Short mmCIF file of C-alpha atoms and ligand atoms in Angstrom, two decimals:
data_model
loop_
_atom_site.label_atom_id
_atom_site.label_comp_id
_atom_site.label_asym_id
_atom_site.label_seq_id
_atom_site.Cartn_x
_atom_site.Cartn_y
_atom_site.Cartn_z
CA MET A 1 51.89 -57.32 -2.21
CA SER A 2 49.48 -56.65 -5.82
CA ASP A 3 46.17 -58.54 -5.61
CA PRO A 4 44.02 -56.72 -6.06
CA LYS A 5 41.60 -59.00 -3.81
CA MET A 6 44.44 -59.62 -1.10
CA ILE A 7 44.74 -55.45 -1.15
CA LEU A 8 40.85 -55.31 -0.83
CA LYS A 9 41.43 -58.02 2.35
CA GLU A 10 43.53 -56.34 3.57
CA ALA A 11 42.09 -52.65 3.84
CA ARG A 12 38.33 -54.16 5.61
CA GLU A 13 40.08 -55.65 8.27
CA LEU A 14 42.94 -52.32 8.74
CA LEU A 15 38.81 -50.79 8.67
CA ASP A 16 37.55 -52.47 10.81
CA LYS A 17 40.34 -52.47 13.14
CA SER A 18 40.48 -48.75 13.28
CA ILE A 19 36.57 -48.95 14.81
CA ILE A 20 36.78 -46.67 18.79
CA SER A 21 33.57 -47.64 20.74
CA TYR A 22 32.01 -45.44 23.62
CA LYS A 23 29.42 -47.49 26.00
CA GLY A 24 29.65 -50.84 24.20
CA LYS A 25 28.86 -48.99 20.98
CA PRO A 26 30.76 -48.68 17.55
CA VAL A 27 30.95 -44.87 17.66
CA GLY A 28 33.37 -44.21 15.46
CA THR A 29 36.52 -44.65 13.21
CA VAL A 30 40.36 -42.98 14.90
CA ALA A 31 42.08 -40.87 11.80
CA ALA A 32 45.51 -42.84 12.29
CA LYS A 33 47.03 -45.81 14.09
CA ASP A 34 50.84 -45.14 12.93
CA PRO A 35 52.68 -46.91 15.68
CA ASP A 36 55.53 -44.43 14.26
CA MET A 37 54.29 -41.32 14.84
CA GLU A 38 53.47 -39.09 17.62
CA ILE A 39 49.87 -39.51 18.08
CA LEU A 40 49.24 -35.59 18.09
CA ASN A 41 45.38 -36.29 17.48
CA TYR A 42 45.09 -39.06 15.14
CA ASP A 43 43.74 -41.01 18.02
CA GLN A 44 40.53 -38.28 17.80
CA VAL A 45 37.70 -39.45 14.49
CA PHE A 46 37.13 -37.12 12.72
CA ILE A 47 34.09 -35.94 10.93
CA ARG A 48 34.85 -35.64 7.87
CA ASP A 49 37.25 -38.48 7.70
CA PHE A 50 34.32 -40.46 8.90
CA ALA A 51 32.33 -39.34 6.33
CA VAL A 52 34.31 -41.83 4.17
CA SER A 53 34.79 -44.75 6.57
CA ALA A 54 30.37 -44.13 6.60
CA VAL A 55 30.47 -44.85 2.85
CA VAL A 56 31.72 -48.21 3.02
CA PHE A 57 29.56 -48.73 5.91
CA LEU A 58 26.43 -48.15 4.11
CA LEU A 59 27.26 -50.06 0.66
CA GLU A 60 27.73 -52.54 3.15
CA GLY A 61 24.61 -51.99 4.99
CA LYS A 62 26.20 -51.56 8.72
CA THR A 63 24.16 -48.41 9.49
CA ASP A 64 24.15 -49.52 13.18
CA ILE A 65 27.43 -47.71 14.01
CA ILE A 66 26.38 -44.94 11.32
CA LYS A 67 23.40 -44.14 14.06
CA ASN A 68 25.72 -44.25 16.51
CA PHE A 69 27.97 -41.70 15.08
CA LEU A 70 25.13 -39.52 14.83
CA GLU A 71 23.04 -40.40 17.99
CA LEU A 72 27.15 -39.43 20.05
CA THR A 73 27.96 -36.49 17.68
CA LEU A 74 24.95 -34.98 18.04
CA GLN A 75 25.16 -34.26 21.70
CA LEU A 76 28.77 -32.58 21.17
CA GLN A 77 26.79 -29.83 18.15
CA THR A 78 27.00 -26.65 20.71
CA ARG A 79 24.16 -24.95 22.41
CA GLU A 80 25.07 -22.57 24.42
CA LYS A 81 24.15 -18.83 22.76
CA HIS A 82 26.97 -16.09 23.90
CA MET A 83 26.05 -12.99 23.93
CA ASP A 84 29.63 -11.62 23.87
CA CYS A 85 29.49 -13.88 20.49
CA PHE A 86 33.14 -14.33 21.22
CA ARG A 87 33.08 -18.58 20.08
CA ALA A 88 31.10 -19.77 17.31
CA GLY A 89 27.64 -19.83 18.02
CA SER A 90 25.54 -22.97 18.99
CA GLY A 91 25.24 -25.15 15.62
CA LEU A 92 28.91 -26.16 15.32
CA MET A 93 29.57 -29.84 15.09
CA PRO A 94 33.07 -30.49 16.28
CA ALA A 95 36.28 -31.41 14.44
CA SER A 96 37.10 -34.42 16.54
CA PHE A 97 36.29 -36.05 18.96
CA LYS A 98 38.21 -38.73 21.03
CA VAL A 99 36.76 -41.34 23.94
CA PHE A 100 39.12 -41.92 27.16
CA ASN A 101 39.45 -42.66 30.69
CA ASP A 102 39.33 -40.62 33.49
CA ASP A 103 41.03 -41.52 36.78
CA ASN A 104 38.27 -43.52 37.79
CA GLY A 105 37.70 -45.65 34.46
CA ASP A 106 35.13 -44.36 33.43
CA GLU A 107 35.10 -43.68 29.80
CA LYS A 108 35.23 -39.98 29.12
CA LEU A 109 34.13 -37.96 25.41
CA ILE A 110 36.44 -35.06 24.71
CA ALA A 111 35.98 -33.16 21.67
CA ASP A 112 38.02 -30.40 19.07
CA TYR A 113 35.88 -27.13 18.23
CA GLY A 114 38.68 -25.55 16.72
CA GLU A 115 40.66 -24.96 20.92
CA GLN A 116 42.81 -27.25 20.59
CA ALA A 117 43.80 -28.03 16.94
CA ILE A 118 47.28 -26.13 15.12
CA ALA A 119 46.06 -22.21 14.42
CA LYS A 120 43.17 -22.78 15.74
CA VAL A 121 41.33 -23.09 12.57
CA VAL A 122 37.22 -23.51 12.87
CA PRO A 123 35.58 -26.75 11.30
CA ILE A 124 33.05 -25.11 9.43
CA ASP A 125 33.37 -27.90 6.61
CA SER A 126 32.07 -30.50 9.86
CA SER A 127 28.24 -30.02 10.42
CA PHE A 128 27.67 -30.35 6.34
CA TRP A 129 29.54 -33.45 6.71
CA TRP A 130 27.47 -34.54 9.47
CA ILE A 131 24.15 -34.10 7.55
CA TYR A 132 25.30 -35.55 5.06
CA ILE A 133 25.86 -38.54 6.60
CA LEU A 134 22.52 -37.95 8.27
CA HIS A 135 21.10 -37.93 4.99
CA LEU A 136 22.81 -41.44 3.16
CA TYR A 137 21.79 -42.73 6.93
CA THR A 138 18.11 -41.77 6.06
CA LYS A 139 18.15 -42.40 2.43
CA GLN A 140 19.89 -46.40 3.20
CA SER A 141 18.45 -47.31 6.55
CA ALA A 142 14.81 -46.83 5.74
CA ASP A 143 14.38 -45.27 9.43
CA HIS A 144 12.93 -41.88 8.74
CA SER A 145 11.52 -41.52 12.21
CA PHE A 146 15.73 -40.51 13.60
CA ALA A 147 15.99 -37.53 11.36
CA LYS A 148 12.09 -36.76 12.22
CA THR A 149 13.07 -36.84 16.21
CA PRO A 150 12.89 -32.52 17.87
CA GLU A 151 16.94 -33.64 18.75
CA VAL A 152 17.51 -33.75 15.17
CA GLN A 153 15.20 -31.09 13.93
CA ASN A 154 16.56 -29.04 16.52
CA ALA A 155 20.42 -29.92 15.29
CA ILE A 156 19.01 -29.28 11.85
CA ARG A 157 17.66 -25.80 12.85
CA LEU A 158 20.81 -24.62 14.52
CA ILE A 159 23.12 -25.72 11.58
CA LEU A 160 20.51 -23.47 9.40
CA ASP A 161 21.30 -20.50 12.29
CA LEU A 162 24.75 -20.10 11.59
CA CYS A 163 24.88 -20.37 8.03
CA LEU A 164 21.73 -18.60 7.49
CA THR A 165 22.77 -15.23 10.16
CA ALA A 166 22.67 -11.44 10.03
CA ARG A 167 26.26 -11.11 8.92
CA LEU A 168 28.11 -8.58 7.63
CA ASP A 169 28.23 -9.83 3.70
CA ILE A 170 26.16 -10.07 0.92
CA PHE A 171 27.50 -12.46 -1.63
CA PRO A 172 25.08 -15.96 -1.32
CA THR A 173 28.46 -17.20 -0.98
CA LEU A 174 29.87 -18.61 2.64
CA LEU A 175 32.18 -15.93 4.01
CA VAL A 176 35.07 -17.96 6.21
CA PRO A 177 38.49 -17.69 7.91
CA ASP A 178 41.51 -19.85 6.21
CA GLY A 179 42.00 -23.33 7.28
CA SER A 180 37.95 -24.39 7.68
CA PHE A 181 37.48 -27.65 5.55
CA MET A 182 39.54 -30.33 4.75
CA ILE A 183 42.64 -27.54 4.17
CA ASP A 184 43.22 -27.03 8.03
CA ARG A 185 46.05 -24.49 7.38
CA ARG A 186 46.43 -21.43 6.09
CA MET A 187 46.67 -21.82 2.30
CA GLY A 188 45.36 -18.76 1.20
CA VAL A 189 41.96 -20.67 1.57
CA TYR A 190 39.60 -17.74 3.64
CA GLY A 191 36.87 -15.76 1.94
CA TYR A 192 34.70 -18.35 0.47
CA PRO A 193 36.45 -21.37 -0.69
CA LEU A 194 35.06 -23.70 -3.20
CA GLU A 195 34.84 -26.56 -1.32
CA ILE A 196 32.49 -24.41 1.52
CA GLN A 197 30.29 -23.46 -0.94
CA VAL A 198 29.14 -26.56 -2.45
CA LEU A 199 28.92 -28.65 1.38
CA PHE A 200 27.09 -25.52 1.86
CA VAL A 201 24.55 -26.17 -1.07
CA MET A 202 24.24 -29.95 -0.41
CA CYS A 203 23.20 -28.24 3.56
CA LEU A 204 20.57 -26.30 1.73
CA HIS A 205 19.08 -29.18 -0.16
CA ILE A 206 19.18 -31.45 2.43
CA SER A 207 17.73 -29.60 5.62
CA VAL A 208 15.06 -28.75 3.71
CA GLN A 209 14.71 -32.80 2.61
CA LEU A 210 14.20 -33.72 5.49
CA LEU A 211 13.24 -31.24 7.84
CA GLU A 212 9.52 -31.76 8.75
CA GLU A 213 6.67 -28.92 7.69
CA ASN A 214 6.20 -27.02 10.62
CA ASP A 215 5.68 -24.27 12.27
CA GLU A 216 8.96 -24.01 13.63
CA ASN A 217 10.40 -24.68 10.96
CA LYS A 218 8.69 -22.66 8.54
CA GLU A 219 10.97 -19.95 8.18
CA TYR A 220 13.82 -21.90 7.82
CA ILE A 221 12.44 -24.22 4.76
CA THR A 222 11.67 -20.89 3.05
CA GLY A 223 15.27 -19.49 4.14
CA ALA A 224 16.87 -22.35 3.30
CA GLU A 225 15.13 -23.01 -0.19
CA ARG A 226 15.92 -19.05 -1.33
CA ARG A 227 19.53 -19.10 -0.67
CA LEU A 228 19.60 -22.59 -2.55
CA LYS A 229 18.31 -20.89 -5.53
CA ILE A 230 20.45 -17.94 -5.16
CA LEU A 231 23.73 -19.55 -4.27
CA LEU A 232 23.35 -22.65 -7.42
CA GLN A 233 23.41 -19.61 -9.84
CA HIS A 234 25.89 -17.90 -8.22
CA VAL A 235 28.28 -20.74 -8.52
CA HIS A 236 27.43 -21.93 -11.55
CA ASP A 237 28.02 -18.74 -13.25
CA TYR A 238 30.74 -17.03 -11.81
CA TYR A 239 33.33 -19.50 -10.01
CA TRP A 240 33.05 -21.02 -13.88
CA LEU A 241 36.24 -21.24 -15.96
CA ASN A 242 37.11 -22.54 -19.40
CA MET A 243 39.17 -21.07 -22.15
CA LYS A 244 36.15 -18.77 -23.26
CA ARG A 245 35.80 -17.30 -19.74
CA ILE A 246 39.10 -16.63 -19.55
CA ASP A 247 39.07 -15.05 -22.22
CA GLU A 248 36.76 -13.09 -21.08
CA ILE A 249 38.02 -11.86 -17.51
CA TYR A 250 41.44 -11.39 -20.38
CA HIS A 251 39.67 -8.06 -21.86
CA PHE A 252 37.48 -7.91 -18.40
CA LYS A 253 36.82 -3.57 -17.39
CA VAL A 254 37.96 -2.35 -14.87
CA GLU A 255 36.39 -0.17 -11.92
CA GLN A 256 32.42 -0.99 -12.98
CA PHE A 257 30.20 1.36 -11.00
CA GLY A 258 26.41 -0.54 -10.53
CA GLU A 259 24.35 -3.33 -11.26
CA GLU A 260 25.03 -3.03 -14.71
CA ALA A 261 28.54 -3.85 -14.09
CA ILE A 262 30.05 -7.07 -16.22
CA ASN A 263 33.01 -7.36 -14.51
CA LYS A 264 30.83 -7.74 -10.55
CA PHE A 265 33.85 -8.77 -8.69
CA ASN A 266 36.16 -6.06 -10.14
CA ILE A 267 38.74 -8.97 -11.08
CA TYR A 268 41.99 -7.70 -12.72
CA PRO A 269 43.18 -9.38 -16.03
CA GLU A 270 46.48 -9.13 -14.60
CA THR A 271 45.96 -11.53 -11.41
CA ILE A 272 45.53 -14.99 -14.41
CA PRO A 273 47.77 -16.63 -13.90
CA SER A 274 50.73 -17.43 -17.21
CA TRP A 275 50.23 -21.78 -16.63
CA ILE A 276 46.40 -21.32 -17.14
CA PHE A 277 46.86 -20.41 -20.53
CA HIS A 278 48.18 -23.74 -21.34
CA TRP A 279 46.97 -25.51 -18.80
CA MET A 280 43.67 -25.65 -19.48
CA PRO A 281 42.04 -27.58 -22.08
CA GLU A 282 40.02 -26.94 -24.89
CA GLU A 283 37.21 -29.14 -24.04
CA GLY A 284 37.84 -28.59 -20.16
CA GLY A 285 36.52 -26.35 -17.43
CA TYR A 286 36.81 -26.22 -13.56
CA PHE A 287 35.16 -24.27 -10.75
CA ALA A 288 37.53 -21.82 -9.50
CA GLY A 289 38.68 -22.09 -5.94
CA ASN A 290 37.71 -19.19 -4.46
CA LEU A 291 35.80 -15.75 -5.91
CA GLY A 292 35.83 -12.77 -3.56
CA PRO A 293 36.30 -8.90 -4.05
CA ALA A 294 39.33 -8.47 -6.35
CA ARG A 295 40.08 -12.26 -6.16
CA MET A 296 39.70 -15.01 -8.29
CA ASP A 297 41.73 -18.19 -7.17
CA PHE A 298 42.24 -20.25 -10.24
CA ARG A 299 44.10 -23.45 -9.22
CA PHE A 300 41.90 -25.94 -9.56
CA PHE A 301 41.00 -27.37 -6.12
CA THR A 302 39.68 -31.15 -7.34
CA SER A 303 37.53 -31.49 -4.31
CA GLY A 304 35.49 -28.62 -4.18
CA ASN A 305 35.89 -29.73 -8.10
CA LEU A 306 34.09 -33.57 -7.34
CA LEU A 307 31.74 -32.56 -5.12
CA SER A 308 30.10 -29.99 -7.29
CA VAL A 309 29.10 -32.82 -9.43
CA LEU A 310 28.45 -35.41 -6.97
CA PHE A 311 25.46 -32.55 -5.64
CA SER A 312 24.67 -31.19 -9.23
CA ILE A 313 26.29 -28.17 -9.05
CA CYS A 314 26.98 -27.73 -11.88
CA ASP A 315 24.84 -28.37 -15.30
CA GLY A 316 25.90 -32.32 -18.04
CA THR A 317 28.14 -29.68 -20.31
CA GLN A 318 29.77 -28.39 -17.02
CA SER A 319 30.60 -31.40 -15.44
CA ASN A 320 31.99 -33.33 -18.80
CA ALA A 321 34.35 -30.43 -18.83
CA ILE A 322 35.70 -30.83 -14.88
CA MET A 323 36.19 -34.61 -15.66
CA ASN A 324 37.65 -33.99 -18.91
CA VAL A 325 39.99 -31.67 -17.05
CA ILE A 326 41.69 -34.87 -15.38
CA GLU A 327 41.42 -37.56 -18.09
CA GLU A 328 43.35 -33.73 -20.44
CA ARG A 329 45.83 -33.70 -17.15
CA TRP A 330 46.19 -37.14 -16.38
CA THR A 331 49.99 -36.72 -15.48
CA ASP A 332 49.57 -33.54 -13.54
CA LEU A 333 46.58 -34.48 -11.31
CA VAL A 334 47.20 -38.34 -10.73
CA GLY A 335 49.99 -38.95 -11.83
CA LYS A 336 51.72 -42.26 -10.19
CA MET A 337 48.89 -41.59 -6.90
CA PRO A 338 46.10 -40.31 -7.88
CA ILE A 339 44.68 -37.69 -6.88
CA LYS A 340 46.10 -33.78 -6.08
CA LEU A 341 44.36 -31.93 -4.33
CA VAL A 342 45.18 -28.75 -5.22
CA TYR A 343 46.12 -27.49 -8.91
CA PRO A 344 48.84 -25.89 -8.93
CA ALA A 345 51.06 -25.63 -5.95
CA LEU A 346 52.25 -22.11 -4.69
CA HIS A 347 55.47 -21.19 -5.03
CA ASP A 348 58.56 -19.12 -3.22
CA GLU A 349 56.50 -15.79 -2.82
CA ASP A 350 52.94 -17.17 -3.00
CA TRP A 351 53.92 -19.70 -0.83
CA LYS A 352 55.51 -17.56 2.27
CA ALA A 353 52.49 -15.06 1.86
CA LEU A 354 49.72 -17.68 1.77
CA THR A 355 50.95 -20.19 4.31
CA GLY A 356 52.89 -18.23 6.79
CA ALA A 357 55.94 -20.16 5.61
CA ASP A 358 54.38 -23.57 6.16
CA PRO A 359 57.20 -26.46 5.60
CA LYS A 360 54.56 -28.80 5.58
CA ASN A 361 52.72 -27.63 2.82
CA ILE A 362 55.93 -26.99 0.59
CA PRO A 363 55.75 -26.74 -3.11
CA TRP A 364 54.12 -30.19 -4.06
CA SER A 365 53.33 -31.15 -0.50
CA TYR A 366 50.28 -32.22 1.71
CA HIS A 367 47.98 -29.91 1.22
CA ASN A 368 49.97 -27.73 -0.87
CA GLY A 369 50.11 -30.05 -4.35
CA GLY A 370 50.12 -33.58 -2.22
CA ALA A 371 48.12 -36.40 -3.90
CA TRP A 372 45.11 -38.41 -1.00
CA SER A 373 43.73 -41.66 -2.02
CA PHE A 374 40.56 -40.88 0.10
CA LEU A 375 39.31 -38.84 -2.51
CA LEU A 376 39.56 -42.40 -4.64
CA TRP A 377 35.51 -42.03 -3.39
CA GLU A 378 34.49 -38.87 -4.67
CA LEU A 379 36.56 -39.62 -7.94
CA THR A 380 34.74 -42.66 -9.19
CA VAL A 381 31.09 -41.74 -8.11
CA ALA A 382 31.70 -38.73 -10.59
CA ALA A 383 33.16 -40.44 -12.95
CA ILE A 384 30.18 -42.77 -12.55
CA LYS A 385 27.65 -40.39 -12.81
CA THR A 386 29.01 -38.88 -15.91
CA GLY A 387 29.34 -41.75 -17.80
CA LYS A 388 33.35 -42.10 -17.55
CA THR A 389 33.72 -44.89 -15.10
CA GLU A 390 37.43 -45.97 -16.74
CA LEU A 391 39.08 -43.14 -15.63
CA ALA A 392 38.24 -44.32 -12.14
CA GLU A 393 39.28 -47.77 -13.03
CA ASN A 394 43.06 -46.59 -14.09
CA ALA A 395 42.87 -44.49 -10.71
CA VAL A 396 41.85 -48.13 -8.34
CA LYS A 397 44.48 -49.54 -10.54
CA ILE A 398 47.31 -47.12 -9.90
CA ALA A 399 46.71 -46.67 -6.64
CA GLU A 400 46.39 -50.38 -5.75
CA LYS A 401 50.74 -51.03 -7.29
CA ARG A 402 51.34 -48.99 -3.87
CA ILE A 403 48.94 -48.22 -1.19
CA ALA A 404 48.87 -51.45 0.33
CA LYS A 405 53.51 -51.45 0.10
CA ASP A 406 53.34 -48.07 1.35
CA LYS A 407 51.04 -48.26 4.40
CA TRP A 408 48.45 -46.72 3.14
CA VAL A 409 50.18 -43.49 3.74
CA GLU A 410 47.85 -39.98 4.51
CA TYR A 411 48.74 -38.32 1.21
CA TYR A 412 52.01 -38.71 -0.99
CA ASP A 413 54.71 -35.78 -2.50
CA GLY A 414 55.77 -34.56 -5.38
CA ILE A 415 55.08 -33.19 -8.56
CA GLN A 416 54.08 -36.78 -10.13
CA ASN A 417 52.86 -38.18 -7.14
CA ARG A 418 55.87 -40.52 -6.29
CA LEU A 419 56.98 -39.83 -2.79
CA THR A 420 55.31 -41.36 0.32
CA GLY A 421 54.54 -38.04 2.35
CA ARG A 422 56.93 -36.81 3.81
CA ARG A 423 54.89 -35.54 7.58
CA ALA A 424 52.24 -38.52 6.31
CA ARG A 425 50.80 -40.61 8.82
CA ARG A 426 50.76 -44.39 7.77
CA TYR A 427 47.60 -46.47 8.46
CA GLN A 428 45.28 -43.31 7.97
CA THR A 429 42.07 -44.24 7.76
CA TRP A 430 40.10 -42.26 5.04
CA SER A 431 43.04 -43.89 2.08
CA ILE A 432 42.18 -47.06 3.32
CA ALA A 433 37.93 -46.56 2.94
CA GLY A 434 38.29 -44.34 0.81
CA TYR A 435 40.10 -47.10 -1.79
CA ILE A 436 37.91 -49.56 -0.24
CA ALA A 437 34.84 -47.23 -1.42
CA ALA A 438 36.05 -46.91 -4.61
CA LYS A 439 36.42 -50.40 -5.04
CA TYR A 440 32.76 -51.46 -4.45
CA LEU A 441 31.14 -49.02 -5.97
CA LEU A 442 33.07 -49.81 -9.27
CA ASP A 443 31.74 -53.21 -8.49
CA ASP A 444 28.62 -52.41 -8.69
CA PRO A 445 27.96 -48.79 -10.46
CA ASP A 446 24.00 -47.59 -9.63
CA LYS A 447 25.08 -48.04 -5.65
CA SER A 448 26.67 -44.12 -6.25
CA LYS A 449 23.25 -42.82 -6.97
CA LEU A 450 23.02 -42.93 -3.08
CA PHE A 451 25.53 -40.35 -3.20
CA ILE A 452 24.37 -38.13 -5.50
CA ILE A 453 22.37 -34.86 -4.53
CA GLU A 454 19.83 -33.54 -8.06
CA HIS A 455 18.19 -30.14 -7.65
CA ASP A 456 14.77 -29.61 -9.05
CA PHE A 457 15.81 -26.06 -10.52
CA GLU A 458 16.91 -24.45 -13.67
CA PHE A 459 20.03 -22.24 -13.91
CA GLU A 460 18.86 -18.87 -15.34
CA LYS A 461 20.27 -17.80 -18.68
CA GLU A 462 21.25 -14.59 -16.84
CA ASN A 463 22.20 -14.17 -13.77
CA LYS A 464 20.71 -12.09 -11.41
CA SER A 465 21.64 -13.14 -7.78
CA LEU A 466 24.20 -10.14 -7.21
CA LYS A 467 21.60 -7.42 -8.79
C1 GLC B 1 44.76 -33.49 8.59
C2 GLC B 1 43.79 -33.30 6.98
C3 GLC B 1 42.81 -32.87 7.50
C4 GLC B 1 41.86 -34.33 8.58
C5 GLC B 1 42.71 -34.43 9.43
C6 GLC B 1 42.72 -36.05 10.55
O1 GLC B 1 45.00 -31.89 9.67
O2 GLC B 1 44.11 -31.71 6.99
O3 GLC B 1 41.59 -33.07 6.78
O4 GLC B 1 40.37 -34.25 8.59
O5 GLC B 1 44.10 -34.27 8.97
O6 GLC B 1 42.71 -36.87 8.75
#
């Protein structure tokens, strides 16, 4: 099938087929419906995956399913406080949930907060995606009363309690274990990964907007506002990489002590990987994948960078520079199917050490340099925002050559994304929804504004965030 109209029609039918109900109401979409693969947990509704379906439903004005989803997941947010602090604190949203029939035939829910997941990874991004869906629903449906209910106000406070808690850290960024977001396997993404920081910015911004001004919320609002400013400045300045910045890092003096240190994180110039010297376009730039003590991850993480455009972590010049990277490195990133999750892949000893020799994440596969078509929606919003709509149009055209023929595969493998993912599922819902959302947005680019977040904030020339 190569007629775009037929592809869209098929996608739309498949999205409907992925919907599941609870107590007679539609509440979410399952991750995948591949009859030929072991189900594992792909019959569950993942919060991060549903965010992409929600984008489609919102663009169609179908807000009921979103409200049902929000109400149901509200009940699943953890509430218990354990003084032993062994389990994740209250406020966590599950990675996924499932509706099943018990022995009496009654419908029941089970949710996974990481205990069931492979390697027991905690879905730190779930609460962030949940709050984004809440914000989109509130904006699009004009139902402002739902966000103001005591239950939702409490849910927002609980999420902030989790993020703005006393901790063993002094960075404004959020310290997380490996696999705490879309990359939910070991991939050297522990510490301060970009995607989590960008989602954290969005969460703080929305919390401030949605929390009612009252005595109970006062401290939360002031705390979130203060953290947001420091966090924005921190990511904007210290994560940024372009040729000028690489040159500065190349000349960094090390072992600097005290407030006046220029090399604040003690990055050793020897850690700059050689590929970046030719890969970084002259007019391009992007946010590093991670930044911690003596550690900068120079890899290009597509989702974190695209979301930083959507959530205005970057100024206009930086947004353009990120889109320039995608344009100039089109063959590496988009190739035969949009778009690589990470560039470049980890090889050899790095692959062994950082993934734990994970056979699913061999070089240029899955998270380690595979291409994921669900990212089409993020790419489209970012392209429209930066006036580079043609990039998204071209990416969609490339996707249309194969996406339906390949049965909406979860991801693609290979240096230029020419192979269907070795262990990928077919009929993956967010591949389907990502494509539909991109088509709708290209058809009516004005609608992309709904997904953008702007801050009432001017970046300072001199960063004082770590002083
Ligand atoms: C994989 C992905 C994860 C996604 C899940 C369901 O585990 O790594 O990000 O949420 O599949 O599609």
